[in-house]
């Protein structure tokens, strides 16, 4: 008797569409095309060591960062998968200085804007450490058929959907469209993402803090006070927390989403606005985290409230369990750290 298959991500997306009687199916089709792109990138990542796709391209991106071959491959894969669907007005990527307008030869007038980090954690590719793809979907808000930069410069609270794929010991896709956070694990034997983590909820408080302590001397006093808080022994508040830092945002975030805890990439003297990008790293993960019961701040602001001014703008990021982010928020505002759990 063939085993009963679990729910595929495609079916999950179609079921979600049925909950919206006026849905045209465009969003579902968009998500399903992204799923195919994820499978193609998974295949390249899983064989990266065997082909000459490892290593650097010798190019640098708009961030001034060395572009790895796999970054470029992932970027082109998403562009080519999505550009002819007629579902998008434009795309924005970490690897492209300006937005990518849909070429005239393809159907025009797509109603969504897709921003993405095609490969997050690139510095870890050659060491076989988990890496990921992050995506954020907004509705087109400008007039005319062609997408414009302003279609991307929307607060994260207006995202239609957000998600990531993590290429790790298994490949998982985690996404939200505002109705819970759902995780799907790729079964390579049938090439399908199967529902493995329905309705993910992040614990209200964790026991893990994730930050690159190598930057400690470059932080301001309040930021240092945050890191000091989580490493200080105090039984009443379950401290010290364990330090876990992979150096791939998607991997660090995914672990904290499931186990609880807080990830931080603060501003420092070298990165006065932080290192991580708002549109395709902080905002999509903030949408997911909030939808799972967590929180995400830049320090002063909620990530989802920030009005972006430019495509590749950076933001400090404190994201994870609700109570742990609340502690960060208080200390960063100059309040005394809490003494009870
Ligand atoms: P990307 O590979 O897309 O440029 O992102 C790298 C980011 C993020 O994945 C990670 O959290 C952070 O860089 C690590 O930065 P440090 O090496 O400075 O800690
Ligand atoms: Mn990244
Ligand atoms: Mn990247």
mmCIF file of C-alpha atoms and ligand atoms in Angstrom:
data_model
loop_
_atom_site.group_PDB
_atom_site.id
_atom_site.type_symbol
_atom_site.label_atom_id
_atom_site.label_comp_id
_atom_site.label_asym_id
_atom_site.label_seq_id
_atom_site.Cartn_x
_atom_site.Cartn_y
_atom_site.Cartn_z
ATOM 1 C CA UNK A 1 0.000 0.000 0.000
ATOM 2 C CA UNK A 2 1.763 3.283 -1.017
ATOM 3 C CA UNK A 3 2.438 5.483 2.014
ATOM 4 C CA UNK A 4 0.032 8.437 2.478
ATOM 5 C CA UNK A 5 1.878 11.594 1.353
ATOM 6 C CA UNK A 6 1.832 14.619 3.639
ATOM 7 C CA UNK A 7 0.502 17.991 2.509
ATOM 8 C CA UNK A 8 2.695 19.530 -0.180
ATOM 9 C CA UNK A 9 3.445 23.247 -0.031
ATOM 10 C CA UNK A 10 1.597 23.593 -3.336
ATOM 11 C CA UNK A 11 -1.589 22.115 -1.838
ATOM 12 C CA UNK A 12 -1.137 24.216 1.320
ATOM 13 C CA UNK A 13 -0.978 27.367 -0.804
ATOM 14 C CA UNK A 14 -4.044 26.317 -2.843
ATOM 15 C CA UNK A 15 -5.970 25.527 0.373
ATOM 16 C CA UNK A 16 -5.056 28.974 1.718
ATOM 17 C CA UNK A 17 -6.335 30.513 -1.526
ATOM 18 C CA UNK A 18 -9.735 28.861 -1.020
ATOM 19 C CA UNK A 19 -10.003 30.876 2.202
ATOM 20 C CA UNK A 20 -10.023 34.019 -0.002
ATOM 21 C CA UNK A 21 -13.081 33.649 -2.339
ATOM 22 C CA UNK A 22 -12.053 36.710 -4.381
ATOM 23 C CA UNK A 23 -8.501 35.443 -4.916
ATOM 24 C CA UNK A 24 -7.483 35.350 -8.585
ATOM 25 C CA UNK A 25 -4.847 32.680 -8.046
ATOM 26 C CA UNK A 26 -2.028 35.086 -8.896
ATOM 27 C CA UNK A 27 -0.518 34.926 -5.425
ATOM 28 C CA UNK A 28 -0.714 31.116 -5.380
ATOM 29 C CA UNK A 29 0.956 30.924 -8.785
ATOM 30 C CA UNK A 30 3.672 33.333 -7.621
ATOM 31 C CA UNK A 31 4.405 31.245 -4.534
ATOM 32 C CA UNK A 32 4.451 28.040 -6.540
ATOM 33 C CA UNK A 33 6.951 29.471 -9.041
ATOM 34 C CA UNK A 34 9.143 30.467 -6.069
ATOM 35 C CA UNK A 35 8.940 26.867 -4.819
ATOM 36 C CA UNK A 36 10.328 25.643 -8.144
ATOM 37 C CA UNK A 37 13.177 28.178 -7.958
ATOM 38 C CA UNK A 38 13.916 26.912 -4.434
ATOM 39 C CA UNK A 39 14.205 23.341 -5.725
ATOM 40 C CA UNK A 40 16.627 24.405 -8.463
ATOM 41 C CA UNK A 41 18.794 26.298 -5.955
ATOM 42 C CA UNK A 42 18.621 23.332 -3.544
ATOM 43 C CA UNK A 43 19.971 21.073 -6.299
ATOM 44 C CA UNK A 44 22.913 23.441 -6.965
ATOM 45 C CA UNK A 45 23.662 23.941 -3.252
ATOM 46 C CA UNK A 46 23.544 20.200 -2.520
ATOM 47 C CA UNK A 47 26.105 19.517 -5.257
ATOM 48 C CA UNK A 48 28.124 22.749 -4.849
ATOM 49 C CA UNK A 49 31.216 20.890 -3.694
ATOM 50 C CA UNK A 50 31.180 18.668 -6.771
ATOM 51 C CA UNK A 51 30.903 21.284 -9.487
ATOM 52 C CA UNK A 52 32.904 24.408 -10.086
ATOM 53 C CA UNK A 53 30.110 26.535 -8.676
ATOM 54 C CA UNK A 54 32.029 27.100 -5.452
ATOM 55 C CA UNK A 55 34.315 30.011 -4.953
ATOM 56 C CA UNK A 56 34.185 33.624 -5.875
ATOM 57 C CA UNK A 57 33.196 35.314 -9.133
ATOM 58 C CA UNK A 58 35.733 38.082 -8.702
ATOM 59 C CA UNK A 59 32.758 40.484 -8.804
ATOM 60 C CA UNK A 60 31.548 42.699 -5.964
ATOM 61 C CA UNK A 61 27.897 43.603 -5.418
ATOM 62 C CA UNK A 62 26.318 46.919 -4.501
ATOM 63 C CA UNK A 63 27.250 46.177 -0.903
ATOM 64 C CA UNK A 64 30.900 46.051 -1.926
ATOM 65 C CA UNK A 65 30.894 42.377 -0.984
ATOM 66 C CA UNK A 66 32.618 39.607 -2.922
ATOM 67 C CA UNK A 67 29.922 37.774 -4.952
ATOM 68 C CA UNK A 68 30.137 34.014 -4.713
ATOM 69 C CA UNK A 69 29.251 31.953 -7.788
ATOM 70 C CA UNK A 70 26.326 30.379 -5.926
ATOM 71 C CA UNK A 71 24.961 33.851 -5.035
ATOM 72 C CA UNK A 72 24.940 34.712 -8.719
ATOM 73 C CA UNK A 73 23.430 31.364 -9.689
ATOM 74 C CA UNK A 74 20.644 31.746 -7.105
ATOM 75 C CA UNK A 75 19.973 35.299 -8.263
ATOM 76 C CA UNK A 76 19.712 34.352 -11.939
ATOM 77 C CA UNK A 77 17.589 31.306 -11.095
ATOM 78 C CA UNK A 78 14.960 33.411 -9.309
ATOM 79 C CA UNK A 79 15.005 36.102 -12.020
ATOM 80 C CA UNK A 80 14.551 33.571 -14.840
ATOM 81 C CA UNK A 81 11.873 31.617 -12.970
ATOM 82 C CA UNK A 82 9.823 34.692 -12.125
ATOM 83 C CA UNK A 83 10.325 37.241 -14.923
ATOM 84 C CA UNK A 84 7.904 35.749 -17.493
ATOM 85 C CA UNK A 85 5.026 34.831 -15.139
ATOM 86 C CA UNK A 86 3.132 38.089 -15.560
ATOM 87 C CA UNK A 87 2.691 38.065 -11.772
ATOM 88 C CA UNK A 88 5.394 40.605 -10.876
ATOM 89 C CA UNK A 89 5.841 44.260 -11.733
ATOM 90 C CA UNK A 90 9.533 44.175 -10.767
ATOM 91 C CA UNK A 91 12.113 42.423 -8.607
ATOM 92 C CA UNK A 92 14.753 43.688 -6.177
ATOM 93 C CA UNK A 93 17.741 41.642 -5.055
ATOM 94 C CA UNK A 94 20.763 42.017 -2.820
ATOM 95 C CA UNK A 95 22.813 41.220 -5.939
ATOM 96 C CA UNK A 96 21.385 43.993 -8.146
ATOM 97 C CA UNK A 97 22.020 47.740 -7.658
ATOM 98 C CA UNK A 98 18.657 48.794 -9.120
ATOM 99 C CA UNK A 99 15.283 47.096 -9.404
ATOM 100 C CA UNK A 100 14.813 44.585 -12.216
ATOM 101 C CA UNK A 101 11.939 45.758 -14.419
ATOM 102 C CA UNK A 102 10.023 43.013 -16.252
ATOM 103 C CA UNK A 103 11.316 43.073 -19.879
ATOM 104 C CA UNK A 104 8.791 44.224 -22.512
ATOM 105 C CA UNK A 105 8.889 40.784 -24.176
ATOM 106 C CA UNK A 106 7.199 39.291 -21.069
ATOM 107 C CA UNK A 107 3.603 39.837 -19.883
ATOM 108 C CA UNK A 108 3.342 43.190 -18.104
ATOM 109 C CA UNK A 109 1.215 44.514 -15.260
ATOM 110 C CA UNK A 110 2.007 42.004 -12.535
ATOM 111 C CA UNK A 111 0.524 43.162 -9.247
ATOM 112 C CA UNK A 112 3.306 42.025 -6.913
ATOM 113 C CA UNK A 113 6.828 43.250 -6.150
ATOM 114 C CA UNK A 114 9.331 40.554 -5.091
ATOM 115 C CA UNK A 115 12.436 41.429 -3.069
ATOM 116 C CA UNK A 116 14.941 38.741 -2.160
ATOM 117 C CA UNK A 117 18.326 37.801 -0.794
ATOM 118 C CA UNK A 118 19.098 34.992 -3.221
ATOM 119 C CA UNK A 119 21.721 33.406 -1.022
ATOM 120 C CA UNK A 120 22.149 34.432 2.598
ATOM 121 C CA UNK A 121 25.239 33.375 4.521
ATOM 122 C CA UNK A 122 27.416 33.287 1.394
ATOM 123 C CA UNK A 123 30.636 33.452 3.391
ATOM 124 C CA UNK A 124 29.743 29.977 4.677
ATOM 125 C CA UNK A 125 29.181 28.312 1.288
ATOM 126 C CA UNK A 126 32.642 26.734 0.938
ATOM 127 C CA UNK A 127 32.520 25.397 4.496
ATOM 128 C CA UNK A 128 29.272 23.491 3.928
ATOM 129 C CA UNK A 129 27.470 25.484 6.640
ATOM 130 C CA UNK A 130 23.701 26.066 6.295
ATOM 131 C CA UNK A 131 22.774 28.943 3.972
ATOM 132 C CA UNK A 132 19.441 30.273 2.775
ATOM 133 C CA UNK A 133 17.239 32.339 0.472
ATOM 134 C CA UNK A 134 14.973 35.052 1.918
ATOM 135 C CA UNK A 135 11.994 36.613 0.073
ATOM 136 C CA UNK A 136 9.475 39.394 0.673
ATOM 137 C CA UNK A 137 6.335 40.106 -1.380
ATOM 138 C CA UNK A 138 4.563 43.478 -1.541
ATOM 139 C CA UNK A 139 1.579 44.603 -3.620
ATOM 140 C CA UNK A 140 2.394 47.064 -6.401
ATOM 141 C CA UNK A 141 1.389 50.544 -5.231
ATOM 142 C CA UNK A 142 2.574 52.816 -8.062
ATOM 143 C CA UNK A 143 0.574 53.640 -11.197
ATOM 144 C CA UNK A 144 1.366 52.243 -14.627
ATOM 145 C CA UNK A 145 2.315 48.755 -15.794
ATOM 146 C CA UNK A 146 5.997 48.909 -14.901
ATOM 147 C CA UNK A 147 7.211 48.408 -11.352
ATOM 148 C CA UNK A 148 9.114 51.251 -9.712
ATOM 149 C CA UNK A 149 11.489 51.506 -6.756
ATOM 150 C CA UNK A 150 8.649 52.947 -4.656
ATOM 151 C CA UNK A 151 6.834 49.610 -4.959
ATOM 152 C CA UNK A 152 9.609 48.226 -2.727
ATOM 153 C CA UNK A 153 9.926 51.187 -0.357
ATOM 154 C CA UNK A 154 6.971 50.100 1.768
ATOM 155 C CA UNK A 155 6.972 49.369 5.511
ATOM 156 C CA UNK A 156 7.329 45.681 6.332
ATOM 157 C CA UNK A 157 3.856 45.776 7.902
ATOM 158 C CA UNK A 158 2.449 45.966 4.364
ATOM 159 C CA UNK A 159 4.069 42.734 3.150
ATOM 160 C CA UNK A 160 1.662 40.259 1.551
ATOM 161 C CA UNK A 161 3.940 37.323 2.344
ATOM 162 C CA UNK A 162 7.480 36.533 3.432
ATOM 163 C CA UNK A 163 9.548 33.395 3.714
ATOM 164 C CA UNK A 164 12.894 31.709 3.545
ATOM 165 C CA UNK A 165 14.410 28.475 2.346
ATOM 166 C CA UNK A 166 17.197 27.029 4.505
ATOM 167 C CA UNK A 167 19.627 24.671 2.776
ATOM 168 C CA UNK A 168 20.846 22.678 5.751
ATOM 169 C CA UNK A 169 20.902 19.034 6.903
ATOM 170 C CA UNK A 170 17.552 19.069 5.158
ATOM 171 C CA UNK A 171 16.124 21.808 2.956
ATOM 172 C CA UNK A 172 13.122 23.566 4.470
ATOM 173 C CA UNK A 173 10.807 26.302 3.285
ATOM 174 C CA UNK A 174 9.163 28.480 5.959
ATOM 175 C CA UNK A 175 6.616 31.130 4.956
ATOM 176 C CA UNK A 176 3.742 33.244 6.177
ATOM 177 C CA UNK A 177 1.027 35.097 4.281
ATOM 178 C CA UNK A 178 -0.429 36.469 7.491
ATOM 179 C CA UNK A 179 -2.274 33.280 8.505
ATOM 180 C CA UNK A 180 0.340 31.595 10.674
ATOM 181 C CA UNK A 181 3.886 30.425 9.942
ATOM 182 C CA UNK A 182 4.284 27.059 8.253
ATOM 183 C CA UNK A 183 7.376 24.930 7.603
ATOM 184 C CA UNK A 184 7.843 22.410 4.789
ATOM 185 C CA UNK A 185 10.685 19.920 4.456
ATOM 186 C CA UNK A 186 11.911 18.891 1.003
ATOM 187 C CA UNK A 187 11.661 15.157 0.313
ATOM 188 C CA UNK A 188 14.306 14.891 -2.422
ATOM 189 C CA UNK A 189 13.070 11.408 -3.382
ATOM 190 C CA UNK A 190 9.852 12.923 -4.758
ATOM 191 C CA UNK A 191 10.987 16.543 -5.164
ATOM 192 C CA UNK A 192 8.200 17.897 -2.975
ATOM 193 C CA UNK A 193 8.189 20.202 0.060
ATOM 194 C CA UNK A 194 5.966 18.428 2.626
ATOM 195 C CA UNK A 195 4.292 20.144 5.603
ATOM 196 C CA UNK A 196 6.468 19.265 8.592
ATOM 197 C CA UNK A 197 6.014 22.263 10.928
ATOM 198 C CA UNK A 198 2.401 23.556 10.814
ATOM 199 C CA UNK A 199 1.657 26.774 12.726
ATOM 200 C CA UNK A 200 5.135 27.440 14.114
ATOM 201 C CA UNK A 201 5.054 29.444 17.365
ATOM 202 C CA UNK A 202 8.273 30.875 18.816
ATOM 203 C CA UNK A 203 8.621 30.329 22.607
ATOM 204 C CA UNK A 204 7.884 33.544 24.536
ATOM 205 C CA UNK A 205 11.386 33.337 26.006
ATOM 206 C CA UNK A 206 14.415 31.285 25.041
ATOM 207 C CA UNK A 207 17.777 30.282 26.446
ATOM 208 C CA UNK A 208 19.911 31.291 23.426
ATOM 209 C CA UNK A 209 21.396 34.590 22.359
ATOM 210 C CA UNK A 210 23.075 34.969 18.971
ATOM 211 C CA UNK A 211 25.460 37.797 18.215
ATOM 212 C CA UNK A 212 28.939 38.247 16.758
ATOM 213 C CA UNK A 213 30.767 39.063 20.009
ATOM 214 C CA UNK A 214 33.825 39.872 17.940
ATOM 215 C CA UNK A 215 32.187 43.283 17.455
ATOM 216 C CA UNK A 216 31.838 43.887 21.224
ATOM 217 C CA UNK A 217 34.429 46.675 21.343
ATOM 218 C CA UNK A 218 32.711 48.440 18.426
ATOM 219 C CA UNK A 219 29.322 48.661 20.129
ATOM 220 C CA UNK A 220 27.974 51.535 22.222
ATOM 221 C CA UNK A 221 27.498 51.040 25.974
ATOM 222 C CA UNK A 222 23.804 50.095 25.838
ATOM 223 C CA UNK A 223 24.438 47.443 23.175
ATOM 224 C CA UNK A 224 27.239 46.014 25.316
ATOM 225 C CA UNK A 225 24.799 46.033 28.250
ATOM 226 C CA UNK A 226 22.412 43.863 26.213
ATOM 227 C CA UNK A 227 25.069 41.215 25.520
ATOM 228 C CA UNK A 228 26.308 41.433 29.140
ATOM 229 C CA UNK A 229 22.724 40.878 30.378
ATOM 230 C CA UNK A 230 22.301 37.565 28.560
ATOM 231 C CA UNK A 231 25.703 36.253 29.762
ATOM 232 C CA UNK A 232 25.276 37.250 33.414
ATOM 233 C CA UNK A 233 24.517 34.445 35.900
ATOM 234 C CA UNK A 234 21.047 34.905 37.415
ATOM 235 C CA UNK A 235 18.906 31.881 38.276
ATOM 236 C CA UNK A 236 15.689 33.915 38.631
ATOM 237 C CA UNK A 237 15.851 34.857 34.957
ATOM 238 C CA UNK A 238 17.367 31.630 33.657
ATOM 239 C CA UNK A 239 20.696 33.219 32.797
ATOM 240 C CA UNK A 240 23.341 32.908 31.442
ATOM 241 C CA UNK A 241 21.856 32.036 28.052
ATOM 242 C CA UNK A 242 23.824 29.827 25.673
ATOM 243 C CA UNK A 243 25.728 31.650 22.931
ATOM 244 C CA UNK A 244 25.008 30.263 19.449
ATOM 245 C CA UNK A 245 26.201 32.071 16.305
ATOM 246 C CA UNK A 246 26.402 30.402 12.889
ATOM 247 C CA UNK A 247 27.018 33.520 10.803
ATOM 248 C CA UNK A 248 24.163 32.701 8.419
ATOM 249 C CA UNK A 249 21.189 34.857 9.364
ATOM 250 C CA UNK A 250 18.675 32.327 8.019
ATOM 251 C CA UNK A 251 20.242 29.486 10.050
ATOM 252 C CA UNK A 252 20.544 31.525 13.258
ATOM 253 C CA UNK A 253 16.987 32.833 12.867
ATOM 254 C CA UNK A 254 15.501 29.402 12.061
ATOM 255 C CA UNK A 255 17.069 27.806 15.156
ATOM 256 C CA UNK A 256 15.763 30.593 17.403
ATOM 257 C CA UNK A 257 12.311 30.440 15.761
ATOM 258 C CA UNK A 258 12.027 26.767 16.742
ATOM 259 C CA UNK A 259 13.895 26.770 20.066
ATOM 260 C CA UNK A 260 13.356 30.356 21.260
ATOM 261 C CA UNK A 261 15.995 32.996 21.876
ATOM 262 C CA UNK A 262 17.194 36.260 20.390
ATOM 263 C CA UNK A 263 19.401 37.092 17.389
ATOM 264 C CA UNK A 264 21.126 40.470 17.269
ATOM 265 C CA UNK A 265 23.093 42.330 14.644
ATOM 266 C CA UNK A 266 23.527 45.733 16.324
ATOM 267 C CA UNK A 267 24.921 48.925 14.861
ATOM 268 C CA UNK A 268 28.616 49.448 15.540
ATOM 269 C CA UNK A 269 31.276 52.052 14.728
ATOM 270 C CA UNK A 270 31.957 50.333 11.364
ATOM 271 C CA UNK A 271 28.265 49.751 10.542
ATOM 272 C CA UNK A 272 26.449 52.760 12.083
ATOM 273 C CA UNK A 273 23.135 51.523 10.597
ATOM 274 C CA UNK A 274 23.860 47.853 11.204
ATOM 275 C CA UNK A 275 24.968 45.346 8.559
ATOM 276 C CA UNK A 276 21.736 43.588 7.629
ATOM 277 C CA UNK A 277 19.462 44.911 4.904
ATOM 278 C CA UNK A 278 15.931 45.991 5.756
ATOM 279 C CA UNK A 279 14.003 45.058 2.608
ATOM 280 C CA UNK A 280 15.170 41.478 2.026
ATOM 281 C CA UNK A 281 16.607 40.342 5.358
ATOM 282 C CA UNK A 282 15.155 42.147 8.415
ATOM 283 C CA UNK A 283 11.595 42.933 7.220
ATOM 284 C CA UNK A 284 10.662 39.462 5.873
ATOM 285 C CA UNK A 285 12.076 37.714 8.957
ATOM 286 C CA UNK A 286 10.331 40.261 11.194
ATOM 287 C CA UNK A 287 6.982 39.468 9.499
ATOM 288 C CA UNK A 288 7.564 35.745 10.082
ATOM 289 C CA UNK A 289 8.727 36.257 13.674
ATOM 290 C CA UNK A 290 5.800 38.502 14.646
ATOM 291 C CA UNK A 291 3.336 36.114 12.973
ATOM 292 C CA UNK A 292 4.857 33.315 15.116
ATOM 293 C CA UNK A 293 4.388 35.361 18.320
ATOM 294 C CA UNK A 294 7.851 36.896 18.509
ATOM 295 C CA UNK A 295 9.138 40.422 17.977
ATOM 296 C CA UNK A 296 11.702 42.347 15.924
ATOM 297 C CA UNK A 297 13.144 45.820 16.552
ATOM 298 C CA UNK A 298 15.922 48.016 15.238
ATOM 299 C CA UNK A 299 16.424 49.388 18.770
ATOM 300 C CA UNK A 300 14.147 52.404 18.723
ATOM 301 C CA UNK A 301 11.606 51.126 16.179
ATOM 302 C CA UNK A 302 9.654 47.993 15.324
ATOM 303 C CA UNK A 303 11.238 46.640 12.137
ATOM 304 C CA UNK A 304 7.818 46.397 10.457
ATOM 305 C CA UNK A 305 7.137 50.097 11.074
ATOM 306 C CA UNK A 306 10.301 51.408 9.413
ATOM 307 C CA UNK A 307 9.550 53.416 6.262
ATOM 308 C CA UNK A 308 12.371 52.423 3.856
ATOM 309 C CA UNK A 309 14.107 55.270 2.022
ATOM 310 C CA UNK A 310 16.369 53.234 -0.245
ATOM 311 C CA UNK A 311 16.504 49.743 -1.690
ATOM 312 C CA UNK A 312 19.596 48.456 0.115
ATOM 313 C CA UNK A 313 19.280 50.371 3.349
ATOM 314 C CA UNK A 314 20.625 48.654 6.441
ATOM 315 C CA UNK A 315 19.144 48.381 9.906
ATOM 316 C CA UNK A 316 20.258 47.148 13.292
ATOM 317 C CA UNK A 317 18.252 44.009 14.164
ATOM 318 C CA UNK A 318 17.141 42.405 17.441
ATOM 319 C CA UNK A 319 14.735 39.574 16.589
ATOM 320 C CA UNK A 320 13.286 36.504 18.308
ATOM 321 C CA UNK A 321 11.296 35.555 21.423
ATOM 322 C CA UNK A 322 8.884 38.235 22.561
ATOM 323 C CA UNK A 323 10.186 38.530 26.139
ATOM 324 C CA UNK A 324 13.846 38.439 25.120
ATOM 325 C CA UNK A 325 13.362 41.219 22.557
ATOM 326 C CA UNK A 326 11.461 43.195 25.221
ATOM 327 C CA UNK A 327 14.552 42.976 27.447
ATOM 328 C CA UNK A 328 16.702 44.274 24.563
ATOM 329 C CA UNK A 329 14.265 47.119 23.918
ATOM 330 C CA UNK A 330 14.308 48.187 27.592
ATOM 331 C CA UNK A 331 18.090 48.126 27.939
ATOM 332 C CA UNK A 332 18.570 49.967 24.623
ATOM 333 C CA UNK A 333 16.200 52.686 25.914
ATOM 334 C CA UNK A 334 18.323 53.018 29.045
ATOM 335 C CA UNK A 335 15.927 51.232 31.393
ATOM 336 C CA UNK A 336 17.200 48.899 34.122
ATOM 337 C CA UNK A 337 17.334 45.225 33.084
ATOM 338 C CA UNK A 338 14.510 43.059 34.535
ATOM 339 C CA UNK A 339 15.286 40.980 37.635
ATOM 340 C CA UNK A 340 12.443 38.468 37.503
ATOM 341 C CA UNK A 341 11.470 35.914 34.921
HETATM 342 P P1 LIG B 1 24.769 37.598 2.897
HETATM 343 O O1 LIG B 1 25.546 36.343 2.764
HETATM 344 O O2 LIG B 1 23.443 37.554 2.212
HETATM 345 O O3 LIG B 1 25.593 38.825 2.541
HETATM 346 O O4 LIG B 1 24.375 37.762 4.449
HETATM 347 C C1 LIG B 1 25.373 37.624 5.409
HETATM 348 C C2 LIG B 1 24.877 38.182 6.706
HETATM 349 C C3 LIG B 1 23.984 37.226 7.480
HETATM 350 O O5 LIG B 1 23.743 36.023 6.816
HETATM 351 C C4 LIG B 1 24.749 36.949 8.748
HETATM 352 O O6 LIG B 1 23.896 36.981 9.871
HETATM 353 C C5 LIG B 1 25.754 38.071 8.809
HETATM 354 O O7 LIG B 1 26.017 38.456 7.481
HETATM 355 C C6 LIG B 1 27.026 37.622 9.451
HETATM 356 O O8 LIG B 1 27.825 38.784 9.524
HETATM 357 P P2 LIG B 1 29.221 38.720 10.337
HETATM 358 O O9 LIG B 1 30.083 37.745 9.584
HETATM 359 O O10 LIG B 1 29.718 40.144 10.292
HETATM 360 O O11 LIG B 1 28.900 38.273 11.737
HETATM 361 MN MN1 LIG B 2 21.946 37.925 3.621
HETATM 362 MN MN1 LIG B 3 23.056 37.241 0.183
#
